[in-house]
Each structure stands twice: as structure tokens, then as C-alpha cells.
């Protein structure tokens, strides 16, 4: 399932109801809520509380998907094609950062 | 390009360098940075500053991809399969919320 | 109660227990949690859910204090004097922004 | 300078201009920006980038004050008295958590 398919999936879900997409600033608040929940799960495993084991990834997995859902809503609202956007990001990242870190194969006299 | 392909894409990018994935709490801080940048772009269009037009979506598009990148890193670090995670989310959402909102087609002829 | 008094108040609370201050990245995750909770309360009043009235400010008030608590912990951990820090900020803000907006009194008879 | 004084300080600054307070959801976006900047500073010291030393706290100090400013704006907008709110929080915290952690003095045979 590509990012575009996911965008259609979300759109089908949202538009089946009489509700509309949240407005952009409402989406930001919703994303802050999602980041808060994801942060709680991460802090519960790696922070001072250590309530859950590192192997128990179910809640982290769910919170990541919740955040992706929110991001896709914001993209849909702006008619952003995330496949194109992702491709552009990776092209830029490969270009921009290609000389910033030492590559692994560079340690062997190449 | 499916979510799994994207996960492999990110992994290829990260592992080509000698650097490692950020640790989970470092990733949360990185996501807070990304959400901050996305919030700035949204506030620049819909908030009191209105520096940019609603039609200019390039920066929003880029910030969404940056956040997806960070989320994928956190997923990879935990060996989370985002295709499965996404499917589970949508199944749950269709089930959980299916009676919460009035459907559009329910207004006609009941 | 000044900011310094608040800092001492928080320190007294934290150090009465055998626990230590959270580490800085743990604090960031905790702040992301707090911002998430504050965002939920604000979205419940001004967003699409409108579950609560604008007059019901108890939860917003509590979440603001929770965030101040977290900020004060981070300040204490770094021996930052928030009274000085605040004074510096306001001085800078008065200086930096003093010519950015039109003042109210400038509309009358200049 | 008490929290109430700080609230008056911020109000004096905001109302000297013709601009108004940001709306609540705009404030949430602004706080997400501030948390992002604070996260960047913390990650620059304790995360993988370690660009700055732990002793260099100037930027952390400033970002904390920026966040306090944003929180105070949101409080002012809702006529929330932060002195009262803070007192209520600490009372609750002393009560709520007083039996949750072992106290330091309990280790000496009491």
C-alpha cells in the first residue's frame, strides 16, 4: 500500500461521515496530542518510569500509525501528493547529506 | 512505494553511514523539533502571521515528510512493520468509530 | 511567589524523594506529554469537538501549571535562575520588537 | 516577581501594540514551535549531535522563558490566576504523590 493509497484510504474514512477534515490549526493540536501519547509510551520504556519492556512495542506501533493518520489528513487537506513529497525529500537528503557523514566503506582505504 | 518500502528506504539511508539510529528519547526530541517546524508553517498560513498563502504548500509538504521520516526511524528501531500496524489501525478505526458519527447516507430514506 | 521561590518549591518536592530529576531528554518527552494534554483541553473547547465551554478553564489552568512544573525541573537541573532569565527575555523583547508593531498610542495625533 | 506580576508584565507588553493575543489554537501551534526549539537545544547537548556543552545553558534558559511567555499568554486569555493555579497544583501533588515514592528519611529506621 503506497502513500497515495493510504491517502485515499484516509479520505474514504473521513468523507464517509458528515464531519469534515479538521482545520489546519486543529490538526496541529491533534498532532501535539498524538506526539504526547507517543512520548508517554517511549518514556514508559526508556525513561525513568520503565513501566514496560523494550520488547512490548504494540503501543508505540499504534501511536506511530495515529500520527501518520494525522499527517495524512493535513496532506489531504492541502492536496499534497505524499509519494512525490517523499521522493523529493529522499532525493534532497541523499544529495544534501551525502558528504556530511563518513560512509562505512570509507574506512577501508577506498 | 509501500510503507515497508519506505522503511527499507530509510534503513538504507541510515545504515550507509557509520552513525546509528538515534536512541528512542532522542527521536522524541527530534519529532518535537519537526512538529515545531510544521506548526510554524501552518501558523504562517492560518495563524496571526499569515506570511504565506494557503496555496503555497511546499514547506508543509516537506515538514510532513520530515515527520514521516522520524516516525519510520522509530518504527525501524523497534522492528515494527508499519504496513501491518497501519492495517490494524484502520480496522480498529472502522470498527471503533463506525457508530460514533452519523453517516452521510443515513440522512436519506430511513 | 517569585519564579525563584517556585524553583525552590519544586526542588523541595523532588528532593524529598529518593528519586532524582528526570534526565534532560526524559524531561523533553514529559513536556511533549504535557503539551499533548494541554492541546487536548484547548481542542476540546475551540476545536471540532467542542466538548467543553470556553468558560470552563479548570483543566487548561491545571495543564499550564503542569507544564510550568516541567520547565522548572529542566531549569533546576541546569542551575538556571528563571528570574534572571525572564528579565533578560523581557528586556530583549521590548528592545527587539519595539519597532515591529505599531503602538496603540501612535494612532492619535502624531 | 510573582506569577501574577509576570502575567501583568506580559499583558502590558501585548496590549501596548494594536495586535491582540493569539487565539487559543494559534497559541498551541506557537507552543509546539517553542517546544521544538527547546528540544533542539536539549538534543544539541545530550543527544547524538552534542554540538554544545552541558555547561552552556544560555539557549536552554531562553527557550524555557519563551515557553513560559506562551503559557502566560494562554492563561491571560482565559483570566486564569497562575498563582492560585500553581498553589492548587502543588497542594494536589503533595497530597496525591505523598505516598507514592519512598522518602529519603525513611531509610533511617523510622
CSV table of C-alpha atoms in Angstrom, one decimal:
chain,number,residue,atom,x,y,z
A,1,UNK,CA,0.0,0.0,0.0
A,2,UNK,CA,1.7,3.2,-1.2
A,3,UNK,CA,1.4,6.6,0.5
A,4,UNK,CA,-1.1,7.6,-2.2
A,5,UNK,CA,-3.2,4.6,-1.4
A,6,UNK,CA,-3.0,5.5,2.3
A,7,UNK,CA,-4.1,9.0,1.5
A,8,UNK,CA,-7.2,7.6,-0.4
A,9,UNK,CA,-7.8,5.2,2.5
A,10,UNK,CA,-7.9,8.1,5.0
A,11,UNK,CA,-10.0,10.2,2.6
A,12,UNK,CA,-12.6,7.4,2.3
A,13,UNK,CA,-12.7,7.1,6.0
A,14,UNK,CA,-13.1,10.8,6.7
A,15,UNK,CA,-15.7,11.5,3.9
A,16,UNK,CA,-18.0,8.7,4.8
A,17,UNK,CA,-19.1,10.8,7.8
A,18,UNK,CA,-20.8,14.1,7.8
A,19,UNK,CA,-17.8,15.5,9.6
A,20,UNK,CA,-15.2,17.4,7.7
A,21,UNK,CA,-11.4,17.3,7.9
A,22,UNK,CA,-10.2,19.2,11.0
A,23,UNK,CA,-9.0,22.7,10.2
A,24,UNK,CA,-5.2,23.1,9.9
A,25,UNK,CA,-4.6,24.5,13.4
A,26,UNK,CA,-6.9,21.9,14.9
A,27,UNK,CA,-4.8,19.3,13.1
A,28,UNK,CA,-1.6,20.7,14.8
A,29,UNK,CA,-3.3,20.5,18.2
A,30,UNK,CA,-4.3,16.9,17.3
A,31,UNK,CA,-0.7,16.1,16.3
A,32,UNK,CA,0.6,17.5,19.6
A,33,UNK,CA,-1.9,15.2,21.4
A,34,UNK,CA,-0.5,12.2,19.3
A,35,UNK,CA,3.1,13.2,20.0
A,36,UNK,CA,2.2,13.4,23.6
A,37,UNK,CA,0.9,9.8,23.6
A,38,UNK,CA,3.8,8.5,21.7
A,39,UNK,CA,6.2,10.3,24.1
A,40,UNK,CA,4.4,8.7,27.0
A,41,UNK,CA,4.9,5.2,25.5
A,42,UNK,CA,8.6,5.9,24.8
A,43,UNK,CA,9.2,7.3,28.3
A,44,UNK,CA,7.4,4.3,29.8
A,45,UNK,CA,10.0,2.1,28.2
A,46,UNK,CA,13.2,4.1,28.1
A,47,UNK,CA,12.6,6.9,30.7
A,48,UNK,CA,12.6,6.9,34.5
A,49,UNK,CA,9.3,5.0,34.7
A,50,UNK,CA,10.3,1.9,32.8
A,51,UNK,CA,6.8,0.5,33.2
A,52,UNK,CA,7.0,-1.5,30.0
A,53,UNK,CA,9.7,-3.7,28.4
A,54,UNK,CA,11.5,-2.7,25.2
A,55,UNK,CA,10.1,-5.8,23.5
A,56,UNK,CA,6.5,-4.7,24.1
A,57,UNK,CA,6.1,-2.4,21.0
A,58,UNK,CA,2.3,-2.6,20.5
A,59,UNK,CA,1.5,0.8,21.8
A,60,UNK,CA,4.4,2.5,20.1
A,61,UNK,CA,3.4,0.9,16.9
A,62,UNK,CA,-0.2,2.2,17.3
A,63,UNK,CA,0.9,5.7,18.2
A,64,UNK,CA,3.1,5.9,15.2
A,65,UNK,CA,0.1,5.0,13.0
A,66,UNK,CA,-2.1,7.5,14.7
A,67,UNK,CA,0.5,10.2,14.0
A,68,UNK,CA,0.7,9.1,10.3
A,69,UNK,CA,-3.1,9.3,10.1
A,70,UNK,CA,-3.0,12.9,11.3
A,71,UNK,CA,-0.2,13.8,8.9
A,72,UNK,CA,-2.1,12.3,6.0
A,73,UNK,CA,-5.2,14.3,7.0
A,74,UNK,CA,-3.2,17.5,6.8
A,75,UNK,CA,-1.7,16.4,3.5
A,76,UNK,CA,-5.1,15.6,2.0
A,77,UNK,CA,-6.5,18.9,3.1
A,78,UNK,CA,-3.8,20.6,1.1
A,79,UNK,CA,-3.9,18.2,-1.9
A,80,UNK,CA,-0.3,17.3,-1.2
A,81,UNK,CA,0.9,14.1,-3.0
A,82,UNK,CA,2.9,12.3,-0.4
A,83,UNK,CA,4.6,10.0,-2.8
A,84,UNK,CA,6.0,12.9,-4.7
A,85,UNK,CA,6.8,14.7,-1.4
A,86,UNK,CA,8.6,11.7,0.0
A,87,UNK,CA,10.6,11.2,-3.2
A,88,UNK,CA,11.7,14.8,-3.2
A,89,UNK,CA,12.7,14.5,0.5
A,90,UNK,CA,14.9,11.4,-0.1
A,91,UNK,CA,16.5,12.9,-3.2
A,92,UNK,CA,17.4,16.0,-1.2
A,93,UNK,CA,18.6,14.1,1.8
A,94,UNK,CA,20.8,11.9,-0.3
A,95,UNK,CA,22.2,15.0,-2.0
A,96,UNK,CA,22.4,17.3,1.0
A,97,UNK,CA,23.8,14.9,3.5
A,98,UNK,CA,25.9,12.7,1.2
A,99,UNK,CA,29.1,14.4,2.3
A,100,UNK,CA,28.2,15.1,5.9
A,101,UNK,CA,28.9,11.7,7.5
A,102,UNK,CA,31.7,9.4,6.8
A,103,UNK,CA,30.5,6.4,4.9
A,104,UNK,CA,31.1,2.9,6.3
A,105,UNK,CA,33.0,1.8,3.2
A,106,UNK,CA,35.4,4.7,3.5
A,107,UNK,CA,37.2,3.2,6.4
A,108,UNK,CA,38.7,0.5,4.2
A,109,UNK,CA,41.1,2.5,2.2
A,110,UNK,CA,38.9,3.4,-0.6
B,1,UNK,CA,6.0,2.6,-2.7
B,2,UNK,CA,4.5,0.9,0.3
B,3,UNK,CA,5.2,1.7,4.0
B,4,UNK,CA,7.5,-1.3,4.1
B,5,UNK,CA,9.4,0.0,1.1
B,6,UNK,CA,9.7,3.3,2.8
B,7,UNK,CA,11.1,1.6,5.9
B,8,UNK,CA,13.7,-0.1,3.8
B,9,UNK,CA,14.5,3.2,2.1
B,10,UNK,CA,15.1,4.9,5.4
B,11,UNK,CA,17.1,2.0,6.7
B,12,UNK,CA,19.3,2.0,3.6
B,13,UNK,CA,19.9,5.7,4.1
B,14,UNK,CA,20.7,5.4,7.8
B,15,UNK,CA,23.0,2.4,7.6
B,16,UNK,CA,25.1,3.7,4.8
B,17,UNK,CA,26.7,6.0,7.4
B,18,UNK,CA,28.7,5.0,10.4
B,19,UNK,CA,26.1,6.7,12.5
B,20,UNK,CA,23.4,4.7,14.2
B,21,UNK,CA,19.7,5.3,14.6
B,22,UNK,CA,19.0,7.9,17.2
B,23,UNK,CA,18.0,6.4,20.6
B,24,UNK,CA,14.3,6.5,21.3
B,25,UNK,CA,14.2,9.5,23.5
B,26,UNK,CA,16.5,11.4,21.1
B,27,UNK,CA,13.9,10.5,18.4
B,28,UNK,CA,11.1,12.0,20.5
B,29,UNK,CA,13.1,15.2,20.8
B,30,UNK,CA,13.7,15.2,17.0
B,31,UNK,CA,10.0,14.7,16.4
B,32,UNK,CA,9.2,17.6,18.7
B,33,UNK,CA,11.6,19.7,16.6
B,34,UNK,CA,9.8,18.5,13.4
B,35,UNK,CA,6.3,19.2,14.9
B,36,UNK,CA,7.6,22.7,15.8
B,37,UNK,CA,8.7,23.3,12.2
B,38,UNK,CA,5.4,22.0,10.8
B,39,UNK,CA,3.5,24.2,13.3
B,40,UNK,CA,5.4,27.2,12.2
B,41,UNK,CA,4.5,26.6,8.6
B,42,UNK,CA,0.8,26.1,9.5
B,43,UNK,CA,0.8,29.2,11.7
B,44,UNK,CA,2.4,31.2,8.9
B,45,UNK,CA,-0.6,30.4,6.7
B,46,UNK,CA,-3.6,30.1,9.1
B,47,UNK,CA,-2.5,31.9,12.2
B,48,UNK,CA,-2.0,35.6,13.1
B,49,UNK,CA,1.2,36.0,11.0
B,50,UNK,CA,-0.3,34.9,7.6
B,51,UNK,CA,3.1,35.3,6.0
B,52,UNK,CA,2.3,32.7,3.3
B,53,UNK,CA,-0.7,31.9,1.2
B,54,UNK,CA,-2.8,28.8,1.7
B,55,UNK,CA,-1.9,27.7,-1.9
B,56,UNK,CA,1.9,27.6,-1.1
B,57,UNK,CA,2.1,24.1,0.4
B,58,UNK,CA,5.7,23.3,-0.4
B,59,UNK,CA,7.0,23.8,3.1
B,60,UNK,CA,4.1,22.0,4.7
B,61,UNK,CA,4.6,19.1,2.3
B,62,UNK,CA,8.3,18.9,3.3
B,63,UNK,CA,7.7,19.1,7.0
B,64,UNK,CA,5.1,16.3,6.8
B,65,UNK,CA,7.8,14.1,5.0
B,66,UNK,CA,10.4,15.0,7.6
B,67,UNK,CA,8.0,13.9,10.4
B,68,UNK,CA,7.2,10.6,8.5
B,69,UNK,CA,11.0,10.0,8.2
B,70,UNK,CA,11.4,10.4,12.0
B,71,UNK,CA,8.4,8.1,12.7
B,72,UNK,CA,9.8,5.5,10.3
B,73,UNK,CA,13.2,5.6,12.1
B,74,UNK,CA,11.4,4.9,15.4
B,75,UNK,CA,9.5,2.1,13.8
B,76,UNK,CA,12.6,0.6,12.3
B,77,UNK,CA,14.4,0.7,15.6
B,78,UNK,CA,11.7,-1.4,17.1
B,79,UNK,CA,11.3,-3.8,14.1
B,80,UNK,CA,7.7,-2.6,13.7
B,81,UNK,CA,6.1,-3.4,10.4
B,82,UNK,CA,4.2,-0.3,9.5
B,83,UNK,CA,2.1,-2.0,6.8
B,84,UNK,CA,0.6,-4.3,9.5
B,85,UNK,CA,0.4,-1.5,12.0
B,86,UNK,CA,-1.5,0.7,9.6
B,87,UNK,CA,-3.9,-2.1,8.6
B,88,UNK,CA,-4.6,-2.8,12.3
B,89,UNK,CA,-5.3,0.9,12.9
B,90,UNK,CA,-7.7,1.2,10.1
B,91,UNK,CA,-9.5,-2.0,11.0
B,92,UNK,CA,-9.9,-0.7,14.5
B,93,UNK,CA,-10.9,2.7,13.4
B,94,UNK,CA,-13.6,1.4,11.1
B,95,UNK,CA,-14.9,-0.8,13.9
B,96,UNK,CA,-14.5,1.5,16.8
B,97,UNK,CA,-15.8,4.6,15.2
B,98,UNK,CA,-18.4,3.1,12.9
B,99,UNK,CA,-21.3,4.0,15.1
B,100,UNK,CA,-19.9,7.3,16.5
B,101,UNK,CA,-20.7,9.7,13.7
B,102,UNK,CA,-23.8,9.8,11.6
B,103,UNK,CA,-23.0,8.5,8.1
B,104,UNK,CA,-23.8,10.7,5.1
B,105,UNK,CA,-26.1,8.2,3.5
B,106,UNK,CA,-28.2,7.8,6.7
B,107,UNK,CA,-29.9,11.1,6.2
B,108,UNK,CA,-31.8,9.8,3.2
B,109,UNK,CA,-34.7,7.5,3.5
B,110,UNK,CA,-34.7,5.9,6.9
C,1,UNK,CA,5.8,33.8,45.0
C,2,UNK,CA,8.6,34.6,42.6
C,3,UNK,CA,10.0,32.3,39.9
C,4,UNK,CA,12.9,31.6,42.2
C,5,UNK,CA,10.5,30.7,45.0
C,6,UNK,CA,8.8,28.3,42.6
C,7,UNK,CA,12.1,26.8,41.7
C,8,UNK,CA,12.9,26.2,45.4
C,9,UNK,CA,9.4,24.8,45.8
C,10,UNK,CA,9.9,22.3,43.0
C,11,UNK,CA,13.3,21.4,44.3
C,12,UNK,CA,11.9,20.7,47.8
C,13,UNK,CA,9.3,18.5,46.3
C,14,UNK,CA,11.7,16.5,44.0
C,15,UNK,CA,14.4,16.1,46.6
C,16,UNK,CA,12.2,14.8,49.4
C,17,UNK,CA,12.0,11.6,47.5
C,18,UNK,CA,14.8,9.2,46.7
C,19,UNK,CA,14.1,9.8,43.0
C,20,UNK,CA,16.2,12.2,41.1
C,21,UNK,CA,15.3,14.8,38.5
C,22,UNK,CA,14.5,13.3,35.1
C,23,UNK,CA,17.3,13.4,32.7
C,24,UNK,CA,17.0,16.2,30.1
C,25,UNK,CA,15.7,14.1,27.2
C,26,UNK,CA,13.3,12.4,29.6
C,27,UNK,CA,12.1,15.9,30.5
C,28,UNK,CA,11.5,16.8,26.8
C,29,UNK,CA,9.4,13.7,26.4
C,30,UNK,CA,7.5,14.6,29.6
C,31,UNK,CA,6.9,18.1,28.2
C,32,UNK,CA,5.6,16.7,25.0
C,33,UNK,CA,3.2,14.7,27.1
C,34,UNK,CA,2.1,17.9,28.9
C,35,UNK,CA,1.7,19.8,25.7
C,36,UNK,CA,-0.4,17.0,24.4
C,37,UNK,CA,-2.7,17.2,27.4
C,38,UNK,CA,-2.9,21.0,27.1
C,39,UNK,CA,-3.6,20.7,23.4
C,40,UNK,CA,-6.4,18.2,24.1
C,41,UNK,CA,-8.1,20.6,26.5
C,42,UNK,CA,-7.8,23.5,24.1
C,43,UNK,CA,-9.1,21.4,21.2
C,44,UNK,CA,-12.0,20.3,23.4
C,45,UNK,CA,-13.0,23.9,23.7
C,46,UNK,CA,-12.1,25.6,20.4
C,47,UNK,CA,-11.6,22.7,18.0
C,48,UNK,CA,-14.1,20.4,16.2
C,49,UNK,CA,-15.0,18.5,19.3
C,50,UNK,CA,-16.2,21.5,21.5
C,51,UNK,CA,-16.9,19.2,24.4
C,52,UNK,CA,-16.3,21.9,27.0
C,53,UNK,CA,-17.3,25.5,27.2
C,54,UNK,CA,-14.8,28.4,26.9
C,55,UNK,CA,-15.7,29.4,30.5
C,56,UNK,CA,-14.6,26.1,31.9
C,57,UNK,CA,-10.9,26.8,32.3
C,58,UNK,CA,-10.0,24.5,35.2
C,59,UNK,CA,-8.3,21.8,33.1
C,60,UNK,CA,-6.4,24.4,31.0
C,61,UNK,CA,-5.3,26.1,34.2
C,62,UNK,CA,-4.0,22.8,35.6
C,63,UNK,CA,-2.2,21.8,32.4
C,64,UNK,CA,-0.4,25.2,32.2
C,65,UNK,CA,0.8,24.6,35.8
C,66,UNK,CA,1.9,21.1,34.9
C,67,UNK,CA,4.0,22.5,32.0
C,68,UNK,CA,5.5,25.2,34.2
C,69,UNK,CA,6.5,22.4,36.7
C,70,UNK,CA,8.3,20.5,33.9
C,71,UNK,CA,10.0,23.7,32.7
C,72,UNK,CA,11.1,24.5,36.2
C,73,UNK,CA,12.6,21.0,36.6
C,74,UNK,CA,14.6,21.5,33.5
C,75,UNK,CA,15.8,24.9,34.7
C,76,UNK,CA,16.8,23.5,38.2
C,77,UNK,CA,18.7,20.7,36.6
C,78,UNK,CA,20.8,23.3,34.8
C,79,UNK,CA,21.1,25.8,37.7
C,80,UNK,CA,19.2,28.3,35.6
C,81,UNK,CA,17.9,31.3,37.5
C,82,UNK,CA,14.5,31.9,36.0
C,83,UNK,CA,14.1,35.4,37.4
C,84,UNK,CA,17.2,36.5,35.6
C,85,UNK,CA,16.2,34.6,32.5
C,86,UNK,CA,12.8,36.1,32.4
C,87,UNK,CA,14.2,39.6,33.0
C,88,UNK,CA,16.6,39.1,30.1
C,89,UNK,CA,13.8,37.9,27.8
C,90,UNK,CA,11.5,40.8,28.5
C,91,UNK,CA,14.4,43.3,28.0
C,92,UNK,CA,15.2,41.7,24.7
C,93,UNK,CA,11.6,41.5,23.7
C,94,UNK,CA,11.0,45.2,24.5
C,95,UNK,CA,14.1,46.1,22.6
C,96,UNK,CA,13.8,43.7,19.7
C,97,UNK,CA,10.1,44.1,19.0
C,98,UNK,CA,9.7,47.7,20.0
C,99,UNK,CA,9.6,48.9,16.4
C,100,UNK,CA,7.9,45.9,14.8
C,101,UNK,CA,4.3,46.6,15.6
C,102,UNK,CA,2.5,49.9,15.5
C,103,UNK,CA,1.8,51.1,19.1
C,104,UNK,CA,-1.8,51.9,20.1
C,105,UNK,CA,-0.9,55.5,21.1
C,106,UNK,CA,0.6,56.2,17.7
C,107,UNK,CA,-2.7,56.5,16.0
C,108,UNK,CA,-3.6,59.6,17.9
C,109,UNK,CA,-2.2,62.9,16.8
C,110,UNK,CA,1.4,62.2,15.8
D,1,UNK,CA,8.4,38.9,40.7
D,2,UNK,CA,5.4,36.6,41.3
D,3,UNK,CA,3.5,34.7,38.6
D,4,UNK,CA,0.8,37.4,38.8
D,5,UNK,CA,3.3,40.1,38.2
D,6,UNK,CA,4.6,38.2,35.2
D,7,UNK,CA,1.1,37.9,33.9
D,8,UNK,CA,0.7,41.7,34.2
D,9,UNK,CA,4.1,42.1,32.6
D,10,UNK,CA,3.1,40.0,29.6
D,11,UNK,CA,-0.3,41.8,29.4
D,12,UNK,CA,1.4,45.2,29.3
D,13,UNK,CA,3.7,44.0,26.5
D,14,UNK,CA,0.9,42.5,24.4
D,15,UNK,CA,-1.6,45.3,24.8
D,16,UNK,CA,0.9,48.1,24.0
D,17,UNK,CA,0.5,47.0,20.4
D,18,UNK,CA,-2.5,47.1,18.3
D,19,UNK,CA,-2.2,43.3,17.9
D,20,UNK,CA,-4.3,41.1,20.1
D,21,UNK,CA,-3.4,37.9,21.9
D,22,UNK,CA,-3.2,34.9,19.6
D,23,UNK,CA,-6.3,32.7,19.5
D,24,UNK,CA,-6.0,29.6,21.6
D,25,UNK,CA,-5.3,27.2,18.8
D,26,UNK,CA,-2.7,29.6,17.4
D,27,UNK,CA,-1.1,29.6,20.9
D,28,UNK,CA,-0.9,25.8,20.8
D,29,UNK,CA,0.9,26.0,17.5
D,30,UNK,CA,3.2,28.6,18.9
D,31,UNK,CA,3.9,26.4,21.9
D,32,UNK,CA,4.7,23.5,19.6
D,33,UNK,CA,7.2,25.8,17.9
D,34,UNK,CA,8.7,26.7,21.3
D,35,UNK,CA,8.9,23.1,22.4
D,36,UNK,CA,10.6,22.3,19.1
D,37,UNK,CA,13.3,24.9,19.8
D,38,UNK,CA,13.8,23.8,23.3
D,39,UNK,CA,14.1,20.2,22.1
D,40,UNK,CA,16.7,21.2,19.6
D,41,UNK,CA,18.8,22.9,22.3
D,42,UNK,CA,18.5,19.8,24.6
D,43,UNK,CA,19.3,17.4,21.8
D,44,UNK,CA,22.3,19.5,20.8
D,45,UNK,CA,23.7,18.9,24.3
D,46,UNK,CA,22.5,15.4,25.3
D,47,UNK,CA,21.6,13.8,22.0
D,48,UNK,CA,23.6,12.4,19.1
D,49,UNK,CA,24.7,15.8,17.9
D,50,UNK,CA,26.4,17.0,21.1
D,51,UNK,CA,27.1,20.3,19.4
D,52,UNK,CA,27.2,22.2,22.7
D,53,UNK,CA,28.5,21.5,26.2
D,54,UNK,CA,26.2,20.8,29.1
D,55,UNK,CA,27.6,23.9,30.8
D,56,UNK,CA,26.4,26.2,28.0
D,57,UNK,CA,22.8,26.8,29.3
D,58,UNK,CA,22.1,30.2,27.7
D,59,UNK,CA,19.9,28.9,24.9
D,60,UNK,CA,18.0,26.4,27.1
D,61,UNK,CA,17.4,29.2,29.6
D,62,UNK,CA,16.0,31.4,26.8
D,63,UNK,CA,13.7,28.7,25.3
D,64,UNK,CA,12.3,28.0,28.8
D,65,UNK,CA,11.4,31.7,29.2
D,66,UNK,CA,9.9,31.7,25.7
D,67,UNK,CA,7.6,28.8,26.6
D,68,UNK,CA,6.7,30.5,29.9
D,69,UNK,CA,5.7,33.6,27.9
D,70,UNK,CA,3.4,31.5,25.7
D,71,UNK,CA,1.8,29.7,28.6
D,72,UNK,CA,1.2,33.1,30.3
D,73,UNK,CA,-0.5,34.4,27.2
D,74,UNK,CA,-2.8,31.4,27.2
D,75,UNK,CA,-3.5,31.9,30.9
D,76,UNK,CA,-4.2,35.7,30.4
D,77,UNK,CA,-6.6,35.0,27.6
D,78,UNK,CA,-8.6,32.8,30.0
D,79,UNK,CA,-8.3,35.1,33.0
D,80,UNK,CA,-6.5,32.3,34.8
D,81,UNK,CA,-4.7,33.3,38.0
D,82,UNK,CA,-1.5,31.4,37.8
D,83,UNK,CA,-0.6,32.0,41.5
D,84,UNK,CA,-3.8,30.2,42.5
D,85,UNK,CA,-3.3,27.6,39.8
D,86,UNK,CA,0.2,26.9,40.9
D,87,UNK,CA,-0.8,26.6,44.6
D,88,UNK,CA,-3.6,24.2,43.7
D,89,UNK,CA,-1.2,22.1,41.7
D,90,UNK,CA,1.4,21.8,44.5
D,91,UNK,CA,-1.2,21.1,47.1
D,92,UNK,CA,-2.5,18.3,44.9
D,93,UNK,CA,0.9,17.0,44.1
D,94,UNK,CA,2.0,16.9,47.8
D,95,UNK,CA,-1.2,15.1,48.6
D,96,UNK,CA,-1.5,12.9,45.7
D,97,UNK,CA,2.0,11.7,45.5
D,98,UNK,CA,3.0,11.8,49.1
D,99,UNK,CA,2.7,8.0,49.5
D,100,UNK,CA,3.9,7.1,46.0
D,101,UNK,CA,7.7,7.3,46.5
D,102,UNK,CA,9.8,6.3,49.5
D,103,UNK,CA,11.0,9.4,51.3
D,104,UNK,CA,14.7,9.8,51.9
D,105,UNK,CA,14.3,10.0,55.7
D,106,UNK,CA,12.5,6.6,55.7
D,107,UNK,CA,15.8,4.8,55.2
D,108,UNK,CA,17.0,5.6,58.6
D,109,UNK,CA,14.9,3.3,60.8
D,110,UNK,CA,11.8,5.4,61.1
